mmCIF file of C-alpha atoms in Angstrom:
data_model
loop_
_atom_site.group_PDB
_atom_site.id
_atom_site.type_symbol
_atom_site.label_atom_id
_atom_site.label_comp_id
_atom_site.label_asym_id
_atom_site.label_seq_id
_atom_site.Cartn_x
_atom_site.Cartn_y
_atom_site.Cartn_z
ATOM 1 C CA UNK O 1 0.000 0.000 0.000
ATOM 2 C CA UNK O 2 3.017 2.339 -0.079
ATOM 3 C CA UNK O 3 1.786 3.663 -3.440
ATOM 4 C CA UNK O 4 -1.282 5.161 -1.744
ATOM 5 C CA UNK O 5 0.758 7.440 0.496
ATOM 6 C CA UNK O 6 0.601 11.124 -0.385
ATOM 7 C CA UNK O 7 -2.049 10.756 -3.101
ATOM 8 C CA UNK O 8 -5.570 12.181 -3.390
ATOM 9 C CA UNK O 9 -8.657 11.890 -5.557
ATOM 10 C CA UNK O 10 -7.967 10.439 -9.018
ATOM 11 C CA UNK O 11 -4.276 9.737 -8.392
ATOM 12 C CA UNK O 12 -5.206 7.882 -5.223
ATOM 13 C CA UNK O 13 -7.834 5.865 -7.112
ATOM 14 C CA UNK O 14 -5.244 4.946 -9.748
ATOM 15 C CA UNK O 15 -2.821 3.911 -6.999
ATOM 16 C CA UNK O 16 -5.451 1.577 -5.530
ATOM 17 C CA UNK O 17 -5.635 -0.213 -8.866
ATOM 18 C CA UNK O 18 -1.838 -0.522 -9.015
ATOM 19 C CA UNK O 19 -1.798 -2.062 -5.542
ATOM 20 C CA UNK O 20 -4.474 -4.758 -5.894
ATOM 21 C CA UNK O 21 -5.378 -5.378 -9.549
ATOM 22 C CA UNK O 22 -2.807 -8.149 -10.006
ATOM 23 C CA UNK O 23 -4.147 -11.383 -8.556
ATOM 24 C CA UNK O 24 -4.702 -15.032 -9.332
ATOM 25 C CA UNK O 25 -7.620 -15.565 -11.705
ATOM 26 C CA UNK O 26 -9.743 -18.316 -10.177
ATOM 27 C CA UNK O 27 -11.932 -20.831 -11.967
ATOM 28 C CA UNK O 28 -15.553 -19.669 -11.786
ATOM 29 C CA UNK O 29 -16.931 -23.183 -11.264
ATOM 30 C CA UNK O 30 -14.520 -23.823 -8.393
ATOM 31 C CA UNK O 31 -15.506 -20.744 -6.371
ATOM 32 C CA UNK O 32 -17.571 -22.722 -3.815
ATOM 33 C CA UNK O 33 -14.449 -24.692 -2.948
ATOM 34 C CA UNK O 34 -12.825 -21.380 -1.976
ATOM 35 C CA UNK O 35 -15.933 -19.984 -0.316
ATOM 36 C CA UNK O 36 -16.026 -22.969 2.048
ATOM 37 C CA UNK O 37 -13.093 -21.177 3.690
ATOM 38 C CA UNK O 38 -13.969 -17.513 3.158
ATOM 39 C CA UNK O 39 -17.769 -17.359 3.416
ATOM 40 C CA UNK O 40 -18.854 -19.440 6.380
ATOM 41 C CA UNK O 41 -19.966 -18.392 9.851
ATOM 42 C CA UNK O 42 -17.242 -18.695 12.513
ATOM 43 C CA UNK O 43 -19.628 -20.617 14.792
ATOM 44 C CA UNK O 44 -20.549 -24.236 14.110
ATOM 45 C CA UNK O 45 -24.143 -25.475 14.152
ATOM 46 C CA UNK O 46 -24.359 -28.980 15.623
ATOM 47 C CA UNK O 47 -20.702 -29.346 14.724
ATOM 48 C CA UNK O 48 -21.254 -28.319 11.087
ATOM 49 C CA UNK O 49 -20.089 -25.302 9.104
ATOM 50 C CA UNK O 50 -22.771 -22.944 7.805
ATOM 51 C CA UNK O 51 -22.660 -20.949 4.565
ATOM 52 C CA UNK O 52 -22.701 -17.177 5.094
ATOM 53 C CA UNK O 53 -25.303 -16.076 2.567
ATOM 54 C CA UNK O 54 -25.762 -12.285 2.488
ATOM 55 C CA UNK O 55 -28.901 -12.644 0.361
ATOM 56 C CA UNK O 56 -31.148 -14.706 2.644
ATOM 57 C CA UNK O 57 -31.421 -16.115 6.162
ATOM 58 C CA UNK O 58 -31.673 -19.729 5.016
ATOM 59 C CA UNK O 59 -29.798 -22.272 7.161
ATOM 60 C CA UNK O 60 -27.349 -23.841 4.713
ATOM 61 C CA UNK O 61 -25.232 -26.390 6.588
ATOM 62 C CA UNK O 62 -22.212 -28.105 5.050
ATOM 63 C CA UNK O 63 -22.414 -31.801 5.777
ATOM 64 C CA UNK O 64 -19.355 -33.773 6.843
ATOM 65 C CA UNK O 65 -17.292 -34.971 3.907
ATOM 66 C CA UNK O 66 -18.888 -32.568 1.439
ATOM 67 C CA UNK O 67 -16.777 -30.327 -0.779
ATOM 68 C CA UNK O 68 -17.823 -26.743 -1.256
ATOM 69 C CA UNK O 69 -19.251 -27.497 -4.680
ATOM 70 C CA UNK O 70 -21.191 -30.534 -3.442
ATOM 71 C CA UNK O 71 -22.822 -28.627 -0.608
ATOM 72 C CA UNK O 72 -23.478 -25.636 -2.839
ATOM 73 C CA UNK O 73 -25.262 -27.763 -5.437
ATOM 74 C CA UNK O 74 -27.300 -29.684 -2.875
ATOM 75 C CA UNK O 75 -28.987 -26.444 -1.773
ATOM 76 C CA UNK O 76 -29.359 -24.942 -5.246
ATOM 77 C CA UNK O 77 -27.178 -22.017 -4.241
ATOM 78 C CA UNK O 78 -25.734 -19.752 -6.933
ATOM 79 C CA UNK O 79 -22.608 -17.710 -7.632
ATOM 80 C CA UNK O 80 -23.796 -14.137 -7.405
ATOM 81 C CA UNK O 81 -22.018 -11.230 -9.105
ATOM 82 C CA UNK O 82 -22.487 -8.067 -7.043
ATOM 83 C CA UNK O 83 -21.699 -6.135 -10.208
ATOM 84 C CA UNK O 84 -23.715 -8.111 -12.777
ATOM 85 C CA UNK O 85 -21.651 -9.755 -15.484
ATOM 86 C CA UNK O 86 -24.065 -8.481 -18.141
ATOM 87 C CA UNK O 87 -22.842 -4.941 -17.406
ATOM 88 C CA UNK O 88 -19.604 -5.609 -19.261
ATOM 89 C CA UNK O 89 -19.107 -7.384 -22.549
ATOM 90 C CA UNK O 90 -16.472 -7.759 -25.250
ATOM 91 C CA UNK O 91 -17.916 -9.226 -28.416
ATOM 92 C CA UNK O 92 -20.352 -11.736 -26.968
ATOM 93 C CA UNK O 93 -18.149 -12.683 -24.033
ATOM 94 C CA UNK O 94 -18.477 -11.731 -20.361
ATOM 95 C CA UNK O 95 -15.777 -14.193 -19.305
ATOM 96 C CA UNK O 96 -12.852 -12.374 -20.909
ATOM 97 C CA UNK O 97 -12.053 -10.355 -17.764
ATOM 98 C CA UNK O 98 -10.932 -11.520 -14.284
ATOM 99 C CA UNK O 99 -13.985 -9.626 -12.966
ATOM 100 C CA UNK O 100 -15.994 -12.690 -13.994
ATOM 101 C CA UNK O 101 -14.583 -14.775 -11.131
ATOM 102 C CA UNK O 102 -13.030 -12.166 -8.823
ATOM 103 C CA UNK O 103 -13.881 -13.126 -5.231
ATOM 104 C CA UNK O 104 -14.243 -9.443 -4.393
ATOM 105 C CA UNK O 105 -17.206 -9.309 -6.760
ATOM 106 C CA UNK O 106 -18.813 -12.708 -6.147
ATOM 107 C CA UNK O 107 -20.550 -14.198 -3.122
ATOM 108 C CA UNK O 108 -22.571 -17.349 -2.400
ATOM 109 C CA UNK O 109 -26.268 -16.640 -2.766
ATOM 110 C CA UNK O 110 -29.676 -18.105 -2.223
ATOM 111 C CA UNK O 111 -30.986 -19.114 -5.641
ATOM 112 C CA UNK O 112 -34.335 -17.320 -5.480
ATOM 113 C CA UNK O 113 -32.722 -14.060 -4.345
ATOM 114 C CA UNK O 114 -30.162 -14.249 -7.128
ATOM 115 C CA UNK O 115 -32.863 -14.794 -9.711
ATOM 116 C CA UNK O 116 -34.852 -11.843 -8.370
ATOM 117 C CA UNK O 117 -31.798 -9.578 -8.350
ATOM 118 C CA UNK O 118 -31.074 -10.248 -12.039
ATOM 119 C CA UNK O 119 -28.907 -7.399 -13.383
ATOM 120 C CA UNK O 120 -30.583 -4.571 -11.465
ATOM 121 C CA UNK O 121 -28.432 -1.923 -9.779
ATOM 122 C CA UNK O 122 -28.255 -1.460 -6.024
ATOM 123 C CA UNK O 123 -30.615 1.068 -4.476
ATOM 124 C CA UNK O 124 -33.360 1.744 -1.938
ATOM 125 C CA UNK O 125 -36.771 0.417 -2.910
ATOM 126 C CA UNK O 126 -40.031 2.380 -2.788
ATOM 127 C CA UNK O 127 -42.136 -0.754 -3.293
ATOM 128 C CA UNK O 128 -41.162 -4.409 -3.634
ATOM 129 C CA UNK O 129 -41.796 -7.298 -5.991
ATOM 130 C CA UNK O 130 -39.475 -9.586 -3.976
ATOM 131 C CA UNK O 131 -38.739 -9.515 -0.237
ATOM 132 C CA UNK O 132 -37.346 -12.491 1.689
ATOM 133 C CA UNK O 133 -36.593 -10.503 4.835
ATOM 134 C CA UNK O 134 -32.968 -9.923 3.815
ATOM 135 C CA UNK O 135 -33.039 -8.965 0.128
ATOM 136 C CA UNK O 136 -35.539 -6.693 -1.597
ATOM 137 C CA UNK O 137 -36.190 -6.016 -5.269
ATOM 138 C CA UNK O 138 -38.566 -3.331 -6.435
ATOM 139 C CA UNK O 139 -39.119 0.119 -7.861
ATOM 140 C CA UNK O 140 -36.397 2.600 -6.857
ATOM 141 C CA UNK O 141 -36.951 5.608 -4.660
ATOM 142 C CA UNK O 142 -36.776 8.986 -6.377
ATOM 143 C CA UNK O 143 -33.275 9.832 -7.588
ATOM 144 C CA UNK O 144 -31.959 6.263 -7.508
ATOM 145 C CA UNK O 145 -31.467 3.472 -10.028
ATOM 146 C CA UNK O 146 -29.808 5.359 -12.864
ATOM 147 C CA UNK O 147 -32.799 4.770 -15.128
ATOM 148 C CA UNK O 148 -33.413 1.132 -14.168
ATOM 149 C CA UNK O 149 -37.023 0.123 -13.559
ATOM 150 C CA UNK O 150 -36.054 -1.874 -10.462
ATOM 151 C CA UNK O 151 -33.255 -1.936 -7.904
ATOM 152 C CA UNK O 152 -31.825 -4.484 -5.481
ATOM 153 C CA UNK O 153 -31.680 -3.465 -1.819
ATOM 154 C CA UNK O 154 -29.607 -5.592 0.581
ATOM 155 C CA UNK O 155 -30.153 -5.748 4.330
ATOM 156 C CA UNK O 156 -28.791 -2.794 6.304
ATOM 157 C CA UNK O 157 -26.116 -4.996 7.901
ATOM 158 C CA UNK O 158 -24.633 -5.749 4.461
ATOM 159 C CA UNK O 159 -24.993 -2.409 2.697
ATOM 160 C CA UNK O 160 -21.484 -1.359 3.672
ATOM 161 C CA UNK O 161 -20.084 -4.731 2.575
ATOM 162 C CA UNK O 162 -21.550 -4.287 -0.889
ATOM 163 C CA UNK O 163 -20.496 -0.627 -1.053
ATOM 164 C CA UNK O 164 -16.874 -1.618 -0.429
ATOM 165 C CA UNK O 165 -17.200 -4.278 -3.129
ATOM 166 C CA UNK O 166 -18.456 -1.645 -5.562
ATOM 167 C CA UNK O 167 -15.602 0.723 -4.657
ATOM 168 C CA UNK O 168 -13.083 -2.060 -5.347
ATOM 169 C CA UNK O 169 -14.675 -2.800 -8.719
ATOM 170 C CA UNK O 170 -14.676 0.897 -9.669
ATOM 171 C CA UNK O 171 -10.916 1.022 -9.118
ATOM 172 C CA UNK O 172 -9.715 -2.329 -10.440
ATOM 173 C CA UNK O 173 -12.034 -2.590 -13.456
ATOM 174 C CA UNK O 174 -12.590 1.054 -14.392
ATOM 175 C CA UNK O 175 -11.482 0.406 -17.974
ATOM 176 C CA UNK O 176 -13.429 -2.719 -18.911
ATOM 177 C CA UNK O 177 -16.179 -2.482 -21.509
ATOM 178 C CA UNK O 178 -19.114 -1.200 -19.464
ATOM 179 C CA UNK O 179 -22.150 -1.705 -21.704
ATOM 180 C CA UNK O 180 -24.755 -0.946 -19.012
ATOM 181 C CA UNK O 181 -24.189 2.325 -17.198
ATOM 182 C CA UNK O 182 -26.554 2.371 -14.236
ATOM 183 C CA UNK O 183 -23.651 2.672 -11.784
ATOM 184 C CA UNK O 184 -20.397 2.643 -13.795
ATOM 185 C CA UNK O 185 -18.868 4.422 -16.767
ATOM 186 C CA UNK O 186 -15.669 3.480 -18.620
ATOM 187 C CA UNK O 187 -13.508 6.326 -17.371
ATOM 188 C CA UNK O 188 -10.509 6.600 -15.083
ATOM 189 C CA UNK O 189 -12.311 8.918 -12.650
ATOM 190 C CA UNK O 190 -14.745 8.873 -11.002
ATOM 191 C CA UNK O 191 -16.030 5.715 -12.829
ATOM 192 C CA UNK O 192 -19.025 5.609 -10.475
ATOM 193 C CA UNK O 193 -22.058 7.596 -11.610
ATOM 194 C CA UNK O 194 -22.934 10.424 -9.251
ATOM 195 C CA UNK O 195 -26.112 9.004 -7.716
ATOM 196 C CA UNK O 196 -24.412 5.646 -7.149
ATOM 197 C CA UNK O 197 -21.331 7.257 -5.623
ATOM 198 C CA UNK O 198 -23.394 9.297 -3.166
ATOM 199 C CA UNK O 199 -25.492 6.305 -2.130
ATOM 200 C CA UNK O 200 -22.551 3.910 -1.688
ATOM 201 C CA UNK O 201 -20.625 6.428 0.406
ATOM 202 C CA UNK O 202 -23.664 6.785 2.649
ATOM 203 C CA UNK O 203 -24.058 3.012 2.938
ATOM 204 C CA UNK O 204 -20.383 2.648 3.867
ATOM 205 C CA UNK O 205 -20.733 5.310 6.569
ATOM 206 C CA UNK O 206 -23.848 3.779 8.070
ATOM 207 C CA UNK O 207 -22.529 0.197 7.976
ATOM 208 C CA UNK O 208 -18.842 0.303 9.023
ATOM 209 C CA UNK O 209 -16.346 -2.494 8.367
ATOM 210 C CA UNK O 210 -17.363 -5.588 10.327
ATOM 211 C CA UNK O 211 -15.324 -8.467 11.722
ATOM 212 C CA UNK O 212 -16.821 -10.610 8.949
ATOM 213 C CA UNK O 213 -15.214 -8.356 6.328
ATOM 214 C CA UNK O 214 -11.880 -8.262 8.161
ATOM 215 C CA UNK O 215 -11.775 -12.053 8.354
ATOM 216 C CA UNK O 216 -12.849 -12.455 4.728
ATOM 217 C CA UNK O 217 -10.214 -9.950 3.607
ATOM 218 C CA UNK O 218 -7.481 -12.114 5.118
ATOM 219 C CA UNK O 219 -8.892 -15.353 3.715
ATOM 220 C CA UNK O 220 -9.541 -14.075 0.187
ATOM 221 C CA UNK O 221 -5.941 -12.875 0.060
ATOM 222 C CA UNK O 222 -4.856 -16.457 0.732
ATOM 223 C CA UNK O 223 -7.051 -17.699 -2.135
ATOM 224 C CA UNK O 224 -6.480 -15.181 -4.925
ATOM 225 C CA UNK O 225 -3.592 -13.075 -3.648
ATOM 226 C CA UNK O 226 -5.078 -9.608 -3.195
ATOM 227 C CA UNK O 227 -7.032 -7.639 -0.622
ATOM 228 C CA UNK O 228 -9.822 -5.103 -0.648
ATOM 229 C CA UNK O 229 -8.174 -1.834 0.458
ATOM 230 C CA UNK O 230 -11.571 -0.345 1.299
ATOM 231 C CA UNK O 231 -11.798 -2.907 4.102
ATOM 232 C CA UNK O 232 -8.251 -2.213 5.262
ATOM 233 C CA UNK O 233 -8.787 1.569 5.141
ATOM 234 C CA UNK O 234 -12.467 2.396 5.824
ATOM 235 C CA UNK O 235 -11.869 6.107 5.092
ATOM 236 C CA UNK O 236 -10.221 5.488 1.716
ATOM 237 C CA UNK O 237 -13.445 6.003 -0.247
ATOM 238 C CA UNK O 238 -13.892 9.408 1.373
ATOM 239 C CA UNK O 239 -10.474 10.506 0.055
ATOM 240 C CA UNK O 240 -11.297 9.300 -3.474
ATOM 241 C CA UNK O 241 -14.972 10.284 -3.863
ATOM 242 C CA UNK O 242 -16.322 11.665 -0.613
ATOM 243 C CA UNK O 243 -15.858 14.344 1.995
ATOM 244 C CA UNK O 244 -12.052 14.262 2.081
ATOM 245 C CA UNK O 245 -11.148 14.622 -1.595
ATOM 246 C CA UNK O 246 -9.205 17.825 -0.924
ATOM 247 C CA UNK O 247 -6.973 16.018 1.568
ATOM 248 C CA UNK O 248 -3.888 13.918 0.945
ATOM 249 C CA UNK O 249 -4.140 10.277 2.021
ATOM 250 C CA UNK O 250 -1.409 9.420 4.539
ATOM 251 C CA UNK O 251 -0.921 5.834 5.616
ATOM 252 C CA UNK O 252 0.465 6.909 8.977
ATOM 253 C CA UNK O 253 -2.800 8.636 9.847
ATOM 254 C CA UNK O 254 -5.185 5.822 8.992
ATOM 255 C CA UNK O 255 -5.080 3.480 11.963
ATOM 256 C CA UNK O 256 -7.257 4.846 14.721
ATOM 257 C CA UNK O 257 -8.422 7.867 12.710
ATOM 258 C CA UNK O 258 -11.898 9.224 13.386
ATOM 259 C CA UNK O 259 -14.328 7.805 10.810
ATOM 260 C CA UNK O 260 -16.595 10.094 8.829
ATOM 261 C CA UNK O 261 -19.983 9.979 10.576
ATOM 262 C CA UNK O 262 -23.165 9.173 8.665
ATOM 263 C CA UNK O 263 -24.823 12.169 7.057
ATOM 264 C CA UNK O 264 -28.467 12.551 8.039
ATOM 265 C CA UNK O 265 -31.284 14.706 6.782
#
């Protein structure tokens, strides 16, 4: 992270990409065999591991002797792209970029929630067509959605998690072929559309980095060789897009610094 020191705004965003864009490209089909390490609850249930699904509250237990893929298939779980793969395309391919299987973009998901989410952007809902108590899909509130007819709204406890995923994607994959522009544009800065940027910053403020994210950060690094700097430095997004863009980012000041409080009203 030395490259981040002394940078601000667009130069800081570019430095983030330099720091973490190089990583092992994993096989998409094998992701559950990595997730069995990175995306399970720390507590056992009757001696069994439990999948940590941020899209539902279903009790998905991993039976003894099962591989990640075997357990995953037995429950009809799905590999969910936070940033939908249909948003980028080269020719007719969505698999040409490491974004397709990047663990910082994909999470294990309940099948029904994944199907309801489709390729809608994130956003607060004004009414719902799908609500399982954790995930909502429905019409966006005024000013949200970027023109989409529906949005996907995660539970409050995961909004910051997904915001930090979206920040990572905006830095590492700013230059891929974005063919759907609800939340991203193919540009070096800011890459995030304005409404999306404002919303994600607010979500990150209201849902700070959790122990789950800290643990996952360490484990994903072991699997694919890179970290999410927005988990390591919760204020980093503020220096790139938010309330601290006029300030220089200094590594020495990050640990123990006062976080930006949520903005209300």
